Short mmCIF file of C-alpha atoms in Angstrom, two decimals:
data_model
loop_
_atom_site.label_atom_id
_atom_site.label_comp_id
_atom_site.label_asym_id
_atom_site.label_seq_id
_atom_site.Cartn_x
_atom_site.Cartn_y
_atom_site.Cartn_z
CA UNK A 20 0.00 0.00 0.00
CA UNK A 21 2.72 2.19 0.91
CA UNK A 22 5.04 1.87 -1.52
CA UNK A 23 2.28 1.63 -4.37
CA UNK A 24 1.20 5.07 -2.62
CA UNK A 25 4.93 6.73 -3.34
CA UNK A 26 5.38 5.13 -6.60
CA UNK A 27 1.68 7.19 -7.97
CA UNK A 28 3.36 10.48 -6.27
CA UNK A 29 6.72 10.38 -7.91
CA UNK A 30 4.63 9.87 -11.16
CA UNK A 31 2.71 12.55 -10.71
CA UNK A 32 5.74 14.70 -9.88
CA UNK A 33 7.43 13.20 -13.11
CA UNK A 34 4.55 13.80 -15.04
CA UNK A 35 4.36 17.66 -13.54
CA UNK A 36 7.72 18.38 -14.56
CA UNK A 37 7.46 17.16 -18.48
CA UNK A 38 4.19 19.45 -18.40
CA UNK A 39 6.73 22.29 -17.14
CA UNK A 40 9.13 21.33 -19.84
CA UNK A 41 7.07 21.14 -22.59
CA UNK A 42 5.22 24.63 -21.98
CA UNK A 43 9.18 26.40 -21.48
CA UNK A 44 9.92 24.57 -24.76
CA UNK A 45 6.83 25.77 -26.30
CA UNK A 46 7.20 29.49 -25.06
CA UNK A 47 10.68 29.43 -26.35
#
């Protein structure tokens, strides 16, 4: 339960920072 927990928050996080990536990219 734990772990499965973690492992759907450092997705999210991973998944945040592509979004932030991709809209720097795109405003560049």
């Amino acid at each position: 339960m734990i772990g499965q927990n973690e492992m759907n928050v450092t997705r999210s996080k991973m998944i945040f920072v592509v979004v932030i990536l991709r809209i720097r990219l795109g405003l560049k």
